[in-house]
Coordinates of C-alpha atoms in Angstrom, one line a residue:
M471 CA 42.9 125.7 141.7
E472 CA 44.2 125.8 138.2
S473 CA 43.8 129.7 137.9
F474 CA 45.7 129.8 141.2
R475 CA 48.4 127.3 140.0
R476 CA 48.5 129.7 137.0
A477 CA 49.1 132.8 139.1
G478 CA 51.3 130.6 141.4
L479 CA 53.8 130.3 138.6
S480 CA 53.6 134.0 136.7
G481 CA 55.1 134.7 139.9
V482 CA 57.5 132.4 140.3
L483 CA 58.6 133.2 136.9
C484 CA 58.4 136.7 137.3
S485 CA 60.4 136.8 140.5
L486 CA 63.4 134.7 138.5
S487 CA 63.3 137.2 135.8
L488 CA 63.8 139.8 138.0
L489 CA 66.8 138.2 139.2
G490 CA 68.2 137.1 136.2
V491 CA 68.2 141.0 135.7
I492 CA 70.2 142.1 138.9
L493 CA 72.3 139.2 138.3
D494 CA 72.7 140.6 135.1
I495 CA 73.6 144.4 136.1
Q496 CA 75.8 143.3 139.2
L497 CA 77.8 140.9 136.9
D498 CA 78.4 143.6 134.1
G499 CA 79.9 145.9 136.7
V500 CA 82.4 142.9 138.0
L501 CA 83.3 142.5 134.2
G502 CA 83.7 146.0 133.6
A503 CA 86.1 146.9 136.7
T504 CA 87.9 144.0 135.7
H505 CA 88.5 145.2 132.0
V506 CA 89.8 148.7 134.3
E507 CA 92.3 147.0 136.0
I508 CA 92.9 144.7 133.4
E509 CA 94.1 148.6 131.3
H510 CA 95.6 149.4 134.5
H511 CA 98.2 147.3 134.6
L512 CA 99.0 146.9 130.8
E513 CA 99.4 150.5 131.2
M514 CA 101.1 150.3 134.3
G515 CA 103.5 147.5 132.9
R516 CA 104.3 149.3 130.0
K517 CA 105.5 152.1 131.7
L518 CA 107.5 150.5 133.8
L519 CA 109.4 148.6 131.6
A520 CA 109.9 151.8 129.2
A521 CA 111.8 152.7 132.7
G522 CA 113.4 150.0 133.2
Q523 CA 112.0 149.2 137.1
L524 CA 112.0 145.1 135.0
A525 CA 110.5 143.1 138.8
E526 CA 107.9 146.2 139.0
A527 CA 106.6 145.6 135.2
L528 CA 106.7 141.7 135.4
S529 CA 104.1 142.4 138.9
H530 CA 101.8 143.8 136.8
Y531 CA 101.6 142.0 133.7
H532 CA 100.9 138.9 136.4
S533 CA 98.1 140.5 137.5
A534 CA 96.9 141.3 134.1
V535 CA 97.5 137.5 132.7
E536 CA 95.4 136.7 136.1
G537 CA 92.5 139.1 135.3
D538 CA 92.3 137.6 131.4
S539 CA 93.8 134.6 130.7
K540 CA 92.5 134.6 126.8
N541 CA 94.3 137.4 126.0
Y542 CA 97.1 136.8 123.3
L543 CA 98.7 140.3 123.4
T544 CA 98.8 140.1 127.5
Y545 CA 101.7 137.0 127.4
Y546 CA 102.8 138.4 124.4
K547 CA 103.7 141.7 126.7
R548 CA 104.8 139.6 129.9
A549 CA 107.2 137.4 127.6
A550 CA 108.5 140.4 126.9
V551 CA 109.6 141.7 130.8
F552 CA 110.9 138.1 131.4
L553 CA 113.1 138.3 128.4
A554 CA 114.2 142.1 129.4
M555 CA 115.0 140.1 132.6
G556 CA 117.3 137.7 131.0
K557 CA 114.5 134.7 132.2
S558 CA 113.9 133.1 128.4
K559 CA 113.0 129.6 130.0
S560 CA 109.7 131.9 131.7
A561 CA 109.1 133.3 128.4
L562 CA 108.6 130.5 126.2
P563 CA 105.6 128.9 128.0
D564 CA 104.3 132.5 127.6
L565 CA 105.0 132.8 123.7
T566 CA 103.6 129.2 123.4
R567 CA 100.2 130.7 125.0
A568 CA 100.0 133.6 122.8
I569 CA 99.9 131.1 119.8
Q570 CA 98.0 128.9 121.0
L571 CA 95.5 131.5 121.0
K572 CA 96.0 133.3 117.9
P573 CA 98.2 130.8 115.5
D574 CA 99.5 133.1 113.2
F575 CA 100.8 135.5 116.2
L576 CA 104.0 135.8 113.6
A577 CA 106.0 137.8 116.1
A578 CA 105.0 135.3 119.0
R579 CA 106.6 132.6 116.8
L580 CA 109.9 134.4 115.5
Q581 CA 111.0 135.4 119.2
R582 CA 110.0 131.9 120.3
G583 CA 111.8 130.7 117.5
N584 CA 115.1 132.8 118.6
I585 CA 114.4 131.5 122.0
L586 CA 114.6 127.7 120.6
L587 CA 118.0 128.5 117.8
K588 CA 119.9 130.1 121.4
Q589 CA 119.0 127.2 123.3
G590 CA 120.6 124.8 120.6
N591 CA 117.1 123.3 120.2
T592 CA 117.0 123.3 116.0
Q593 CA 114.2 121.3 115.3
E594 CA 112.1 123.4 116.8
A595 CA 113.5 126.6 116.2
I596 CA 113.3 125.4 112.5
D597 CA 109.8 124.8 112.8
D598 CA 108.7 128.0 114.1
F599 CA 110.7 130.1 111.7
E600 CA 108.7 127.6 108.5
A601 CA 105.7 128.9 109.7
V602 CA 107.0 132.8 109.9
L603 CA 107.5 131.9 106.4
L604 CA 104.7 130.0 105.3
R605 CA 102.6 133.4 106.1
S606 CA 105.6 135.9 104.9
P607 CA 107.5 134.6 102.3
D608 CA 110.1 137.6 102.3
H609 CA 110.7 138.0 106.2
E610 CA 114.5 138.0 105.9
E611 CA 114.7 138.0 110.2
A612 CA 113.0 134.4 109.6
Q613 CA 115.0 133.5 106.8
E614 CA 118.4 134.6 108.0
Q615 CA 117.3 132.8 111.4
E616 CA 116.8 129.7 109.7
M617 CA 119.9 129.6 107.6
K618 CA 121.4 130.3 110.9
A619 CA 119.3 126.9 112.4
N620 CA 120.4 124.8 109.3
E621 CA 124.1 125.9 109.5
L622 CA 123.9 124.9 113.4
V623 CA 122.9 121.3 113.3
E624 CA 125.8 121.2 110.3
L625 CA 128.0 122.2 113.2
Q626 CA 127.2 120.1 115.9
E627 CA 127.3 116.9 113.5
E628 CA 130.9 118.4 112.8
A629 CA 132.3 119.2 116.3
H630 CA 130.8 115.5 117.7
A631 CA 132.5 113.6 115.3
A632 CA 135.6 115.6 115.4
Y633 CA 135.5 114.2 119.1
H634 CA 134.5 110.6 119.0
Q635 CA 137.9 111.2 116.7
G636 CA 139.5 112.6 119.7
D637 CA 140.5 115.6 118.0
Y638 CA 139.9 118.1 120.6
S639 CA 141.2 120.8 119.1
T640 CA 138.9 120.9 116.1
T641 CA 135.9 120.6 118.6
I642 CA 137.6 122.9 120.2
S643 CA 137.1 125.3 116.9
V644 CA 133.9 123.7 115.9
L645 CA 132.2 125.2 119.1
E646 CA 133.4 128.4 119.3
R647 CA 131.1 128.9 116.3
V648 CA 128.4 126.5 117.3
I649 CA 128.7 128.4 121.0
E650 CA 127.6 131.9 119.1
I651 CA 125.4 130.7 117.6
S652 CA 123.2 128.9 120.3
P653 CA 124.9 130.7 123.6
W654 CA 122.1 129.2 125.8
D655 CA 122.9 125.5 124.8
P656 CA 124.2 123.3 128.0
E657 CA 125.4 120.5 125.9
S658 CA 127.7 122.5 123.8
R659 CA 129.2 124.0 126.6
E660 CA 129.8 120.5 128.3
L661 CA 131.5 119.0 125.8
R662 CA 134.0 122.2 125.2
A663 CA 134.3 121.8 129.1
E664 CA 135.2 118.1 128.3
C665 CA 137.5 118.8 125.5
F666 CA 139.3 121.4 127.5
I667 CA 139.8 118.8 130.7
R668 CA 141.3 116.2 128.2
M669 CA 143.8 118.6 126.8
G670 CA 145.0 120.2 130.8
D671 CA 142.9 122.9 130.1
P672 CA 141.0 123.1 133.7
Q673 CA 140.6 126.6 134.0
K674 CA 138.8 127.3 130.5
A675 CA 137.1 124.4 131.6
I676 CA 135.5 126.0 134.4
Q677 CA 134.5 129.1 132.9
D678 CA 132.7 127.2 130.7
L679 CA 130.8 124.7 133.2
T680 CA 129.7 127.8 135.4
P681 CA 127.1 128.9 133.6
T682 CA 125.6 125.7 132.8
T683 CA 124.7 125.0 136.1
R684 CA 121.8 128.1 135.4
L685 CA 120.8 126.8 132.5
R686 CA 120.2 123.6 133.1
N687 CA 117.7 122.5 135.8
D688 CA 118.6 120.1 138.8
N689 CA 122.6 120.2 137.0
R690 CA 123.6 118.4 140.1
A691 CA 126.5 116.8 137.3
A692 CA 128.3 120.3 136.5
F693 CA 128.5 121.2 140.2
L694 CA 130.5 117.8 140.9
K695 CA 132.6 118.5 138.0
L696 CA 133.3 122.1 139.5
S697 CA 134.6 120.9 142.7
L698 CA 136.6 118.1 141.5
L699 CA 138.1 120.7 139.2
H700 CA 138.8 123.5 141.4
Y701 CA 139.9 120.8 144.0
S702 CA 142.8 119.6 141.3
L703 CA 143.5 122.9 141.3
G704 CA 143.9 123.5 145.0
E705 CA 140.8 125.6 145.0
H706 CA 139.5 124.1 147.8
H707 CA 136.8 127.1 148.8
E708 CA 135.9 127.4 146.0
S709 CA 135.5 123.3 145.3
L710 CA 133.6 123.1 149.0
N711 CA 131.7 125.8 147.8
H712 CA 130.3 124.1 144.0
I713 CA 129.9 120.7 146.3
R714 CA 127.5 122.4 148.7
E715 CA 125.7 123.8 145.7
C716 CA 125.2 120.1 144.5
L717 CA 123.7 119.0 148.4
K718 CA 121.1 121.6 147.8
L719 CA 119.5 120.1 145.2
D720 CA 119.5 116.8 146.9
Q721 CA 121.3 115.7 150.0
D722 CA 121.6 112.3 149.3
D723 CA 123.1 112.1 146.1
K724 CA 125.5 109.8 147.1
E725 CA 128.7 111.0 144.4
C726 CA 128.3 114.7 146.4
F727 CA 128.1 113.6 149.7
N728 CA 131.0 111.5 149.3
H729 CA 133.5 114.6 147.4
Y730 CA 131.7 116.5 150.4
K731 CA 133.2 114.9 153.2
Q732 CA 136.6 114.9 151.3
V733 CA 137.0 118.1 150.7
K734 CA 135.4 119.7 153.7
K735 CA 138.2 117.5 155.7
L736 CA 141.4 118.7 153.9
S737 CA 139.7 122.5 153.9
K738 CA 139.7 122.6 157.2
Q739 CA 143.3 121.1 157.5
L740 CA 144.9 123.8 155.5
D741 CA 142.6 126.4 157.0
A742 CA 143.9 125.8 160.6
A743 CA 147.8 125.2 158.9
E744 CA 147.4 128.9 157.5
E745 CA 145.9 129.9 160.9
L746 CA 149.1 128.6 162.0
L747 CA 151.3 130.1 160.2
D748 CA 150.0 133.0 160.8
M749 CA 150.6 132.8 164.6
E750 CA 154.1 132.5 163.7
R751 CA 153.8 128.2 165.3
Y752 CA 155.6 126.8 162.5
E753 CA 156.5 123.2 164.9
E754 CA 152.5 122.7 164.7
A755 CA 152.1 124.1 161.1
I756 CA 154.4 121.3 159.9
E757 CA 152.1 118.9 161.8
K758 CA 149.3 119.8 160.0
Y759 CA 150.9 120.3 156.2
E760 CA 151.3 116.2 157.2
S761 CA 148.2 115.3 158.3
V762 CA 146.9 117.6 154.4
M763 CA 149.6 115.1 152.8
K764 CA 147.7 112.1 154.4
T765 CA 144.5 113.2 153.3
E766 CA 144.8 114.2 150.0
P767 CA 148.2 112.3 148.4
N768 CA 146.9 111.6 144.8
V769 CA 146.4 115.0 144.1
P770 CA 150.3 117.1 143.0
F771 CA 148.6 120.3 144.3
Y772 CA 148.7 119.6 147.6
T773 CA 152.2 117.5 148.4
N774 CA 153.8 120.2 146.8
L775 CA 152.4 123.2 148.9
A776 CA 153.1 120.8 151.8
K777 CA 156.4 120.6 151.1
E778 CA 156.5 124.4 150.2
K779 CA 155.2 125.0 153.4
F780 CA 157.7 122.6 154.7
C781 CA 160.8 124.6 153.5
F782 CA 159.3 128.2 155.2
C783 CA 159.0 126.4 158.2
F784 CA 162.5 124.9 158.4
V785 CA 163.9 128.6 158.1
K786 CA 161.7 130.3 159.9
I787 CA 162.9 128.3 162.9
K788 CA 166.2 128.5 161.7
L789 CA 167.4 124.3 160.9
A790 CA 169.4 124.9 158.1
H791 CA 170.5 121.6 156.6
E792 CA 166.4 120.5 157.3
A793 CA 165.1 123.1 155.1
I794 CA 168.0 123.3 152.3
D795 CA 167.2 119.0 151.7
V796 CA 162.7 119.9 151.6
C797 CA 163.1 123.3 149.6
S798 CA 165.4 121.3 147.0
E799 CA 162.6 118.9 147.2
A800 CA 159.8 120.9 146.4
H801 CA 162.0 123.0 143.7
Q802 CA 162.4 119.9 142.5
R803 CA 158.7 119.3 142.2
D804 CA 157.9 122.9 141.5
P805 CA 160.8 124.9 139.6
R806 CA 159.4 127.6 138.6
N807 CA 158.2 128.3 142.2
A808 CA 159.6 131.6 143.6
N809 CA 158.3 131.4 147.1
I810 CA 160.7 127.6 147.0
L811 CA 163.9 129.5 145.7
R812 CA 163.6 132.4 148.0
D813 CA 163.6 130.4 151.1
R814 CA 166.5 128.0 150.1
A815 CA 168.5 131.2 149.3
E816 CA 167.5 131.9 153.5
A817 CA 168.5 128.6 154.2
Y818 CA 171.8 128.9 152.8
I819 CA 172.2 132.4 154.0
L820 CA 171.8 130.3 157.6
N821 CA 174.4 127.2 156.3
Q822 CA 176.4 130.9 155.2
D823 CA 177.0 129.5 151.4
Y824 CA 176.3 132.7 150.4
E825 CA 177.4 132.0 146.5
K826 CA 174.5 129.5 146.4
A827 CA 171.7 131.9 148.0
V828 CA 172.7 134.9 145.5
E829 CA 172.0 131.9 142.6
D830 CA 168.9 131.5 144.1
Y831 CA 167.7 134.8 144.3
Q832 CA 168.4 135.5 141.1
E833 CA 166.3 132.4 140.0
A834 CA 163.4 134.1 141.7
R835 CA 163.9 137.6 140.6
E836 CA 163.3 136.0 137.3
F837 CA 160.1 133.9 137.9
D838 CA 158.8 137.0 139.9
G839 CA 160.6 140.5 139.1
D840 CA 158.2 142.4 140.6
S841 CA 158.4 141.2 144.2
Q842 CA 160.3 144.1 146.9
E843 CA 160.8 141.4 149.1
I844 CA 163.1 138.9 146.7
Q845 CA 165.0 142.3 145.5
K846 CA 165.6 143.2 149.3
G847 CA 166.7 139.7 149.3
L848 CA 168.9 139.6 146.8
E849 CA 171.2 142.8 148.0
R850 CA 171.5 141.5 151.2
A851 CA 173.0 138.2 149.8
Q852 CA 175.3 139.7 147.7
K853 CA 176.5 142.1 150.6
L854 CA 177.0 138.4 153.0
L855 CA 179.0 137.3 149.7
K856 CA 180.8 140.0 149.1
M857 CA 181.4 140.1 153.5
S858 CA 182.1 136.4 153.2
L859 CA 185.5 137.4 151.1
K860 CA 186.4 139.8 153.8
R861 CA 185.6 139.0 157.3
D862 CA 182.2 136.7 157.9
Y863 CA 182.2 136.6 161.9
Y864 CA 180.2 133.5 162.3
K865 CA 182.8 131.9 160.7
I866 CA 185.8 133.4 162.4
L867 CA 184.0 131.6 165.8
G868 CA 182.6 128.4 163.5
V869 CA 179.3 129.0 165.0
S870 CA 176.0 129.4 163.0
R871 CA 173.9 131.8 161.9
N872 CA 171.2 131.5 164.9
A873 CA 173.8 131.0 167.7
N874 CA 172.8 132.6 170.9
K875 CA 174.9 135.3 173.4
Q876 CA 176.0 132.1 175.2
E877 CA 177.6 129.8 172.5
I878 CA 178.9 132.6 171.0
I879 CA 180.6 133.8 174.2
K880 CA 181.8 130.1 174.9
A881 CA 183.1 129.6 171.2
Y882 CA 185.5 133.3 172.0
R883 CA 187.0 132.5 175.3
K884 CA 188.5 128.5 172.8
L885 CA 189.3 130.4 170.4
A886 CA 190.5 133.2 172.0
Q887 CA 192.6 130.7 174.6
Q888 CA 194.2 129.2 171.6
W889 CA 195.3 132.3 169.6
H890 CA 196.2 134.4 171.8
P891 CA 199.9 135.8 171.0
D892 CA 201.4 134.9 174.5
N893 CA 201.4 131.1 173.0
F894 CA 204.0 132.0 170.1
Q895 CA 207.0 132.2 169.8
S896 CA 208.1 133.3 167.1
E897 CA 207.3 136.6 165.7
T898 CA 206.0 135.3 162.4
E899 CA 203.6 132.6 164.5
K900 CA 203.7 135.8 167.2
K901 CA 201.7 138.3 163.8
E902 CA 199.8 135.5 163.0
A903 CA 198.3 135.1 165.9
E904 CA 197.6 138.6 166.7
K905 CA 195.9 138.9 163.6
K906 CA 193.4 135.8 164.4
F907 CA 193.4 137.2 167.9
I908 CA 191.7 140.0 166.3
D909 CA 188.8 138.8 164.3
I910 CA 188.4 136.5 167.3
A911 CA 187.5 139.8 169.9
S912 CA 185.7 141.2 166.6
A913 CA 183.7 138.7 166.0
K914 CA 182.8 138.2 169.8
E915 CA 182.0 142.0 170.1
V916 CA 179.5 142.5 167.1
L917 CA 177.8 139.0 167.7
T918 CA 177.4 140.1 171.6
D919 CA 175.9 142.9 170.8
P920 CA 172.2 143.2 168.9
E921 CA 172.8 146.2 167.3
M922 CA 175.2 145.1 165.5
R923 CA 174.4 141.6 165.0
Q924 CA 171.8 143.1 163.3
K925 CA 173.2 145.3 161.1
F926 CA 175.8 142.8 160.2
D927 CA 173.5 140.2 160.0
A928 CA 171.5 142.8 156.8
G929 CA 175.0 142.7 155.0
D930 CA 176.2 145.6 156.7
D931 CA 180.2 145.3 158.4
P932 CA 179.6 147.9 161.4
L933 CA 183.5 147.3 162.0
D934 CA 184.5 148.2 158.3
P935 CA 185.5 152.0 158.1
E936 CA 183.3 152.0 155.1
N937 CA 180.3 151.9 156.4
Q938 CA 181.0 154.1 159.3
Q939 CA 180.3 158.2 159.1
G940 CA 183.3 160.0 159.4
G941 CA 186.2 157.0 157.9
G942 CA 187.6 156.2 161.3
G943 CA 191.3 156.1 160.4
G944 CA 193.4 154.2 157.9
G945 CA 192.4 150.8 156.1
G946 CA 192.3 147.6 157.2
Q947 CA 190.6 145.4 160.1
G948 CA 191.0 147.7 163.4
W949 CA 190.5 146.6 167.0
P950 CA 187.0 147.4 168.4
F951 CA 186.8 150.8 169.1
H952 CA 189.8 152.2 168.4
F953 CA 191.3 150.1 170.3
D954 CA 194.6 148.1 170.0
P955 CA 196.3 145.7 173.2
F956 CA 198.7 145.1 170.3
Q957 CA 200.4 148.9 169.7
S958 CA 202.7 148.9 173.0
G959 CA 204.8 146.1 172.4
G960 CA 203.0 143.2 173.1
S961 CA 203.0 143.4 176.2
F962 CA 199.4 143.0 177.0
H963 CA 198.1 139.9 178.8
F964 CA 195.1 138.0 178.4
K965 CA 193.5 136.6 181.4
F966 CA 189.9 134.4 181.4
Q967 CA 187.2 135.0 184.3
H968 CA 185.5 131.9 184.2
N969 CA 182.2 132.5 185.7

């Protein structure tokens, strides 16, 4: 029995020994294959990185790290790809892991110190540079970077001291150098943005805040501030985009959600108003801009914009007096706005006040000298002013520039009856009446003919011989189509037909 037990134990030990050999052989095969694969991934990663195919290179380095998590060089190489891709945050953990695996790996320490310095983490950066110098006291780059880090500490203290004293100009000046050394530090950019806001330069504040949304994780505060800044400038679409980014990070953020509702409502009204203008539905556009003023009464931009559009719309619907009033208010609010001056000039033309129209167009040209529309408007206003000193057919009939044909004929009939030469006895009165009667008939002829009226509205008198090819006879004012009813001695009798 004892011999049997010994024989059985010997067999078991023999079997276990044989199994161990088999497992060793299989394990060696697996490790060998993995080593080959890792080398393949590292080689492919190196080639793709050299070729600038960063995403593909990164994929191979991921595989290499997964295959061998104890190789410090693999982490370091993957960190290099992250840095080439501009992903410094992702590179930091790999550099830290490489240093943990090999504490005397100076290249990784120097690279991590450089990243920390650019992020504004001065003390951590100094620790890395000192660690490099401890092992390599003559390392030039480490010496230079440590000096920069110490300079940065002093500059940061100086900037904060100036800010707390209310010296925003000095703060901005100091932060220029701070941001030059640590361009990835969101705090410095946020501080400079705050200075720009306090100095009344929101555009520069926006330029500083925009990169901080990427430099700081979950930077809802920056998205909200950007949205508010764009909103104050009237850039409602940009404001809406930024506040939506805030809500993507946290849909329950109360501040962002409240502002989102306001911006969305206002933006919708403004878009609708612009669409109505494009469709030439000016009365409805006026109503929509009135809604805009009610939705946002506290930001001057939107009130100014609404007044500017009221001015434009009243001109388009030819309400001269209303247009002049609202355009003047809009001009007072925004004195350098060339569009308002242009529209008020058109309102003055409607009101037949050509001298003021010329003045407004000249002032508009000072603010927008490249506008062909303003230049042409000025030339037209000058022509109309010149013509008004001769004959203004609208004034002759006493009608507005937007009078319809029926109104023109009615005014003509009334004046023609009043100034018919047969109504006057003395020769002097008769000659004066003849002159008036010719002007009245000329005015009716021009203003009831669409083509002639269009020429007159453009600043040309279609009955002025100077504006007609071929001359057409002597100077002075003549009867339309060279017909003079008084040349035969005044025996012409005018008869009216009333429809």
